[in-house]
Phi, psi and omega in degrees: 000322180300323179295326177297320178299319179300314179292323177301317178296317180296320179301316183282317191256335182218058183300332179300324180294325178285325175300314179300318180298314180296311181300314180301316181293315185288323181289342178266000178276153177294313178223142183234134176263125172253115187264154169252129180226155175213149178209129185055239180258011182255145175228147178204158168263143184216143174238130189238148172235125181257136173249083188300321182297335180249003179055050182234159178222129173248140183207159171240129178248144170242118177257165178300156183081018179057040176264123180251138184223136173271135180237134172234123181237144179202166176262134179274186183296335179267012179066028174267138178279123180253132177242125173254129181242135180227114176301143181264140175278165182303323180296329178278326178296324181294344176285345180273120182301149182304321180300317179293319178299317180296316180296318180294322177296320178297316179298316180296315183287327181272345183060031178223134178290162178224151169245123184227156175295137181303321183293338176293330184283342185278352184276000000 
């Protein structure tokens, strides 16, 4: 739980450091899944990094209107999944490589997920 507090602080106060962490992990993977998700009237493309040992999820979402959001998810003491969302500023968006941005935009517009090589996303 203490580790969740650390991430909650980073989400609120230093989202760029988490964006860098997510990007570093995905571009070094052999294959990366970029998902299309929707809930109520919202749709987004999302790339996720799981920290299984701590039962946590870090993600970057792209919503319509070029809105980028950092997501941190974890289970609380009652085993409820908690999602913290933080809109990203332009300075944090620029940390996302152009290749990853293009793939996420394609997933959002086509409403279909893609699996791509991680090194393709770093360009």
